[in-house]
Amino acid sequence: MTVNNKCCCWCYQSLADLCSSQTLFPVIMGSEAPKEKVDAAVDDLNQTLNLLEAKFLQNKPFIIGDKISLADLVAIVEIMQPVGSGLDVFQGRPKLIAWRERVKKEVGEKLFDEAHELIMKMSSMSQKIQNSGDLEKLKPKFQKLFI
């Protein structure tokens, strides 16, 4: 498995769990997610971010080396999702902050901000989502995952 594939695989699940529990669960279920589930998702996220810093970034400017790659682009999009739900995953992580800034510079600040515009508005979009009748179809899945 290439570094690109390894990086993409590790980051998805813990970030998806956290975003689902913090952003989607309250919208779909009409209440906050169980605290123990959110705490477990935050713990998993912290372990994932530690792995990103120690195993993938190490002392390199980008995940694979000296140049930005698809691994950086996939990882930054995944990592920005909890930020959009109100959790600052970069707080206290200078290596991660520096990496994000390098990615932003390489992509271009305007394009970076445009790419994450919807993610950063996620909490304000909850009202629009709640008014959709399709949410009822998701309730059984969320009950199985979180309750």
Backbone as JSON, one array per atom type, in Angstrom:
{
  "sequence": "MTVNNKCCCWCYQSLADLCSSQTLFPVIMGSEAPKEKVDAAVDDLNQTLNLLEAKFLQNKPFIIGDKISLADLVAIVEIMQPVGSGLDVFQGRPKLIAWRERVKKEVGEKLFDEAHELIMKMSSMSQKIQNSGDLEKLKPKFQKLFI",
  "N": [[0.85, -1.17, 0.0], [0.61, 2.19, -0.86], [2.06, 5.27, 0.45], [0.3, 7.36, 0.04], [-2.21, 5.98, -0.14], [-2.28, 4.77, 2.41], [-2.37, 7.01, 4.06], [-4.81, 8.17, 3.32], [-6.6, 6.19, 4.14], [-6.33, 5.96, 7.01], [-7.28, 8.34, 8.04], [-9.97, 8.79, 7.5], [-12.09, 7.33, 8.96], [-12.09, 8.02, 11.8], [-12.48, 10.76, 11.68], [-14.9, 10.91, 10.32], [-16.61, 9.69, 12.17], [-16.51, 11.54, 14.28], [-17.51, 13.91, 13.09], [-20.03, 13.02, 12.37], [-21.16, 12.51, 14.89], [-21.07, 15.01, 16.16], [-22.12, 16.93, 14.41], [-24.08, 15.89, 12.56], [-25.7, 14.07, 14.05], [-27.18, 15.61, 16.08], [-28.83, 17.09, 14.35], [-30.26, 15.17, 12.87], [-31.35, 13.46, 14.83], [-32.45, 15.18, 16.69], [-31.45, 15.75, 19.16], [-28.6, 16.01, 21.38], [-25.65, 14.07, 20.72], [-24.81, 11.05, 22.5], [-22.68, 11.66, 25.26], [-20.49, 9.96, 25.85], [-20.01, 8.76, 23.4], [-19.28, 10.93, 21.79], [-17.0, 11.75, 23.21], [-15.38, 9.47, 22.85], [-15.07, 9.59, 20.08], [-13.64, 11.99, 19.85], [-11.3, 11.28, 21.21], [-10.37, 9.25, 19.46], [-9.95, 10.86, 17.23], [-7.87, 12.53, 18.15], [-5.83, 10.62, 18.44], [-5.56, 9.9, 15.77], [-4.67, 12.33, 14.67], [-2.25, 12.57, 16.02], [-0.92, 10.4, 14.89], [-0.8, 11.25, 12.22], [0.93, 13.45, 12.47], [3.27, 12.22, 13.57], [3.9, 9.86, 12.05], [3.33, 10.34, 9.3], [3.73, 13.12, 8.55], [6.09, 13.72, 9.97], [9.13, 15.25, 9.88], [8.78, 16.53, 7.53], [7.79, 18.8, 4.92], [5.39, 18.18, 3.64], [3.02, 15.45, 3.38], [4.02, 13.31, 1.81], [6.53, 14.2, 1.17], [8.68, 16.7, -0.03], [7.01, 18.04, -1.73], [3.64, 19.05, -2.36], [0.91, 16.74, -2.38], [-1.66, 14.44, -3.51], [-2.34, 13.13, -1.17], [-2.01, 15.1, 0.82], [-4.03, 16.89, 0.09], [-6.39, 15.36, 0.34], [-6.23, 14.72, 3.06], [-6.31, 17.29, 4.3], [-8.86, 18.21, 3.68], [-10.44, 16.33, 5.03], [-9.61, 16.82, 7.67], [-10.45, 19.42, 8.07], [-13.16, 19.17, 8.42], [-14.08, 18.62, 11.17], [-13.4, 21.11, 12.17], [-15.22, 22.76, 10.94], [-17.46, 21.99, 12.34], [-17.08, 23.14, 14.71], [-14.95, 22.32, 16.32], [-11.7, 22.97, 17.1], [-9.24, 21.47, 15.74], [-6.64, 22.06, 15.3], [-5.59, 23.45, 17.41], [-3.01, 23.83, 19.72], [-1.27, 22.33, 18.25], [1.33, 22.88, 16.68], [2.86, 21.81, 14.54], [0.95, 20.74, 12.85], [-0.51, 23.02, 12.27], [1.41, 24.51, 10.85], [1.76, 22.81, 8.65], [-0.85, 22.91, 7.53], [-0.87, 25.61, 6.75], [1.17, 25.58, 4.82], [-0.02, 23.89, 2.91], [-2.22, 25.47, 2.27], [-0.94, 27.68, 1.15], [0.3, 26.5, -1.09], [-1.93, 25.61, -2.56], [-3.27, 27.95, -2.87], [-4.62, 30.71, -1.3], [-7.21, 31.75, -1.78], [-8.51, 29.72, -3.29], [-8.28, 27.6, -1.46], [-9.89, 28.55, 0.66], [-12.35, 28.73, -0.7], [-12.76, 26.03, -1.28], [-13.28, 24.99, 1.22], [-15.48, 26.32, 2.08], [-18.23, 25.47, 2.35], [-17.94, 23.48, 4.31], [-17.09, 25.02, 6.47], [-19.38, 26.34, 7.03], [-21.05, 24.53, 8.13], [-22.35, 24.22, 10.67], [-24.24, 26.27, 10.59], [-25.84, 25.4, 8.6], [-27.49, 23.5, 9.59], [-30.18, 24.04, 10.2], [-31.42, 24.25, 7.69], [-31.09, 21.66, 6.82], [-32.58, 20.25, 8.7], [-35.17, 20.83, 7.95], [-35.67, 19.14, 5.9], [-37.43, 16.37, 4.66], [-36.2, 13.99, 4.28], [-34.57, 13.24, 6.34], [-35.7, 11.52, 8.21], [-35.31, 8.99, 7.19], [-32.7, 8.46, 7.84], [-32.58, 8.17, 10.58], [-32.83, 5.48, 11.78], [-30.29, 4.36, 11.19], [-28.53, 6.08, 12.53], [-29.41, 5.69, 15.15], [-28.6, 3.06, 15.52], [-25.82, 3.34, 15.32], [-25.11, 5.17, 17.36], [-26.64, 4.95, 19.69]],
  "CA": [[0.0, 0.0, 0.0], [1.43, 3.4, -0.94], [1.89, 6.26, 1.51], [-0.94, 8.07, -0.29], [-3.34, 5.16, 0.25], [-2.27, 4.61, 3.87], [-2.8, 8.28, 4.66], [-6.24, 8.35, 3.07], [-7.36, 5.2, 4.91], [-6.34, 6.17, 8.46], [-7.92, 9.55, 8.54], [-11.4, 8.9, 7.21], [-13.07, 6.8, 9.91], [-12.23, 8.77, 13.05], [-13.04, 12.07, 11.37], [-16.31, 10.71, 9.98], [-17.32, 9.43, 13.42], [-16.63, 12.78, 15.04], [-18.43, 14.83, 12.4], [-21.39, 12.47, 12.47], [-21.69, 12.65, 16.24], [-21.19, 16.41, 16.58], [-22.86, 17.77, 13.48], [-25.26, 15.26, 11.97], [-26.58, 13.45, 15.05], [-28.18, 16.55, 16.62], [-29.77, 17.5, 13.31], [-31.11, 14.04, 12.49], [-32.05, 12.88, 15.98], [-33.11, 16.21, 17.46], [-30.82, 15.87, 20.49], [-27.15, 15.86, 21.34], [-25.15, 12.69, 20.73], [-24.36, 10.64, 23.83], [-21.37, 12.22, 25.6], [-19.44, 8.95, 25.76], [-19.73, 8.56, 21.98], [-18.52, 12.11, 21.34], [-15.68, 11.68, 23.84], [-14.63, 8.4, 22.17], [-14.72, 10.09, 18.75], [-12.58, 12.99, 20.04], [-10.09, 10.52, 21.53], [-9.91, 8.65, 18.21], [-9.43, 11.93, 16.39], [-6.55, 12.93, 18.67], [-4.88, 9.56, 18.08], [-5.35, 10.02, 14.34], [-3.83, 13.5, 14.42], [-0.91, 12.21, 16.49], [-0.36, 9.53, 13.85], [-0.49, 12.1, 11.06], [2.13, 14.24, 12.78], [4.45, 11.4, 13.85], [4.22, 8.87, 11.01], [3.23, 10.82, 7.93], [4.41, 14.4, 8.37], [7.42, 13.65, 10.58], [9.74, 16.58, 9.76], [8.67, 16.89, 6.12], [6.8, 19.87, 4.7], [4.13, 17.59, 3.2], [2.87, 14.06, 3.81], [4.89, 12.4, 1.06], [7.88, 14.73, 1.05], [8.9, 18.13, -0.2], [5.99, 18.63, -2.6], [2.25, 18.73, -2.04], [0.4, 15.58, -3.13], [-3.07, 14.12, -3.29], [-2.49, 12.77, 0.25], [-2.19, 16.35, 1.57], [-5.33, 17.47, -0.25], [-7.43, 14.53, 0.96], [-6.13, 14.86, 4.52], [-6.73, 18.61, 4.77], [-10.32, 18.28, 3.58], [-10.98, 15.54, 6.14], [-9.29, 17.47, 8.94], [-11.22, 20.66, 8.19], [-14.56, 18.88, 8.75], [-14.39, 18.93, 12.57], [-13.27, 22.57, 12.36], [-16.52, 23.3, 10.53], [-18.48, 21.7, 13.35], [-16.76, 23.91, 15.92], [-13.83, 21.76, 17.08], [-10.44, 23.41, 16.54], [-8.29, 20.37, 15.81], [-5.28, 22.57, 15.15], [-5.18, 24.07, 18.66], [-1.95, 23.14, 20.42], [-0.56, 21.46, 17.3], [2.08, 23.77, 15.77], [3.29, 21.1, 13.33], [-0.24, 20.63, 12.01], [-0.82, 24.39, 11.81], [2.4, 24.86, 9.82], [1.42, 22.01, 7.47], [-2.06, 23.49, 6.93], [-0.49, 26.86, 6.09], [1.91, 25.23, 3.59], [-1.01, 23.4, 1.94], [-3.0, 26.64, 1.86], [-0.08, 28.48, 0.28], [0.48, 25.78, -2.35], [-3.21, 25.58, -3.28], [-3.7, 29.33, -3.05], [-5.53, 31.01, -0.19], [-8.58, 31.92, -2.26], [-9.05, 28.4, -3.65], [-8.38, 26.86, -0.21], [-11.07, 29.04, 1.37], [-13.53, 28.33, -1.47], [-12.93, 24.58, -1.16], [-13.77, 24.67, 2.56], [-16.56, 27.24, 2.41], [-19.41, 24.74, 2.85], [-17.56, 22.82, 5.55], [-17.02, 26.01, 7.52], [-20.75, 26.8, 7.31], [-21.83, 23.34, 8.47], [-23.24, 24.4, 11.81], [-25.35, 27.14, 10.21], [-26.68, 24.7, 7.62], [-28.31, 22.49, 10.25], [-31.6, 24.39, 10.1], [-31.88, 23.88, 6.35], [-31.12, 20.21, 6.76], [-33.68, 19.78, 9.54], [-36.43, 21.02, 7.26], [-35.78, 18.14, 4.85], [-38.14, 15.17, 5.08], [-35.34, 12.82, 4.08], [-33.83, 12.92, 7.56], [-36.35, 10.38, 8.88], [-34.71, 7.76, 6.66], [-31.39, 8.28, 8.45], [-32.69, 7.95, 12.03], [-32.47, 4.12, 12.22], [-28.84, 4.18, 11.08], [-27.89, 6.84, 13.62], [-29.75, 5.01, 16.4], [-27.75, 1.87, 15.58], [-24.43, 3.76, 15.49], [-24.81, 6.02, 18.51], [-27.47, 4.74, 20.89]],
  "C": [[0.9, 1.24, 0.0], [1.15, 4.33, 0.24], [0.59, 7.02, 1.29], [-2.16, 7.29, 0.19], [-3.42, 4.99, 1.76], [-2.81, 5.86, 4.55], [-4.3, 8.46, 4.49], [-7.07, 7.41, 3.92], [-7.44, 5.56, 6.39], [-7.2, 7.32, 8.86], [-9.43, 9.54, 8.4], [-12.3, 8.5, 8.37], [-13.21, 7.64, 11.17], [-12.81, 10.16, 12.81], [-14.53, 11.95, 11.03], [-17.14, 10.48, 11.24], [-17.55, 10.73, 14.2], [-17.63, 13.73, 14.38], [-19.86, 14.33, 12.48], [-21.98, 12.71, 13.84], [-21.92, 14.1, 16.63], [-22.09, 17.24, 15.68], [-24.15, 17.11, 13.02], [-26.22, 14.69, 13.0], [-27.6, 14.44, 15.6], [-29.24, 16.96, 15.59], [-30.76, 16.38, 13.01], [-31.97, 13.56, 13.65], [-32.77, 13.91, 16.84], [-32.59, 16.35, 18.88], [-29.31, 15.7, 20.33], [-26.78, 14.37, 21.32], [-24.73, 12.33, 22.15], [-22.92, 11.08, 24.08], [-20.25, 11.2, 25.44], [-19.06, 8.65, 24.31], [-18.9, 9.71, 21.42], [-17.12, 12.07, 21.92], [-14.8, 10.63, 23.17], [-14.19, 8.87, 20.79], [-13.6, 11.13, 18.83], [-11.26, 12.3, 20.37], [-9.51, 9.88, 20.28], [-9.3, 9.7, 17.29], [-8.04, 12.36, 16.85], [-5.48, 11.89, 18.35], [-4.54, 9.63, 16.59], [-4.44, 11.2, 14.01], [-2.41, 13.27, 14.9], [-0.19, 11.35, 15.46], [0.03, 10.34, 12.62], [0.82, 12.85, 11.3], [3.38, 13.35, 12.88], [4.86, 10.51, 12.68], [4.26, 9.46, 9.6], [3.96, 12.14, 7.71], [5.86, 14.34, 8.84], [8.02, 15.06, 10.57], [9.72, 17.06, 8.31], [7.66, 18.02, 5.97], [5.42, 19.32, 4.32], [4.14, 16.1, 3.52], [3.85, 13.13, 3.1], [6.32, 12.93, 0.96], [7.91, 16.24, 0.92], [7.84, 18.82, -1.05], [4.6, 18.17, -2.16], [1.8, 17.57, -2.92], [-1.09, 15.41, -2.85], [-3.31, 13.77, -1.82], [-2.73, 14.02, 1.1], [-3.58, 16.92, 1.34], [-6.47, 16.69, 0.39], [-7.43, 14.74, 2.47], [-6.64, 16.21, 4.99], [-8.25, 18.75, 4.7], [-10.96, 17.51, 4.72], [-10.78, 16.25, 7.47], [-10.08, 18.77, 9.14], [-12.68, 20.39, 8.59], [-14.89, 19.11, 10.22], [-14.28, 20.42, 12.88], [-14.6, 23.23, 12.01], [-17.63, 23.02, 11.52], [-18.14, 22.33, 14.69], [-15.61, 23.38, 16.76], [-12.52, 22.18, 16.41], [-9.38, 22.33, 16.73], [-6.84, 20.83, 15.7], [-4.73, 23.17, 16.44], [-4.14, 23.21, 19.37], [-1.14, 22.2, 19.54], [0.2, 22.31, 16.28], [2.53, 23.1, 14.48], [2.13, 21.01, 12.34], [-0.64, 22.0, 11.45], [0.12, 24.78, 10.67], [2.12, 24.09, 8.53], [0.2, 22.58, 6.76], [-1.71, 24.77, 6.17], [0.31, 26.6, 4.82], [0.95, 24.73, 2.52], [-1.8, 24.58, 1.38], [-2.21, 27.5, 0.88], [0.08, 27.82, -1.09], [-0.79, 25.79, -3.2], [-3.63, 26.99, -3.69], [-4.78, 29.62, -2.02], [-6.98, 31.11, -0.65], [-9.23, 30.57, -2.58], [-9.23, 27.53, -2.4], [-9.66, 27.25, 0.53], [-12.36, 28.66, 0.64], [-13.81, 26.85, -1.3], [-13.54, 24.19, 0.19], [-14.95, 25.54, 2.99], [-17.78, 26.53, 3.0], [-19.12, 24.05, 4.18], [-17.59, 23.81, 6.7], [-18.4, 26.57, 7.89], [-21.64, 25.67, 7.8], [-22.8, 23.58, 9.62], [-24.43, 25.3, 11.46], [-26.29, 26.48, 9.2], [-27.65, 23.73, 8.28], [-29.8, 22.78, 10.14], [-32.17, 24.01, 8.74], [-32.04, 22.37, 6.24], [-32.31, 19.66, 7.55], [-35.02, 19.88, 8.85], [-36.64, 20.02, 6.12], [-36.48, 16.9, 5.39], [-37.3, 13.91, 4.96], [-34.61, 12.39, 5.34], [-34.41, 11.71, 8.3], [-35.73, 9.06, 8.44], [-33.38, 7.44, 7.33], [-31.45, 7.92, 9.94], [-32.33, 6.52, 12.45], [-30.96, 3.86, 12.18], [-28.12, 4.89, 12.23], [-28.2, 6.23, 14.99], [-28.84, 3.79, 16.59], [-26.3, 2.26, 15.9], [-24.16, 4.39, 16.86], [-25.61, 5.72, 19.77], [-27.36, 3.28, 21.33]]
}
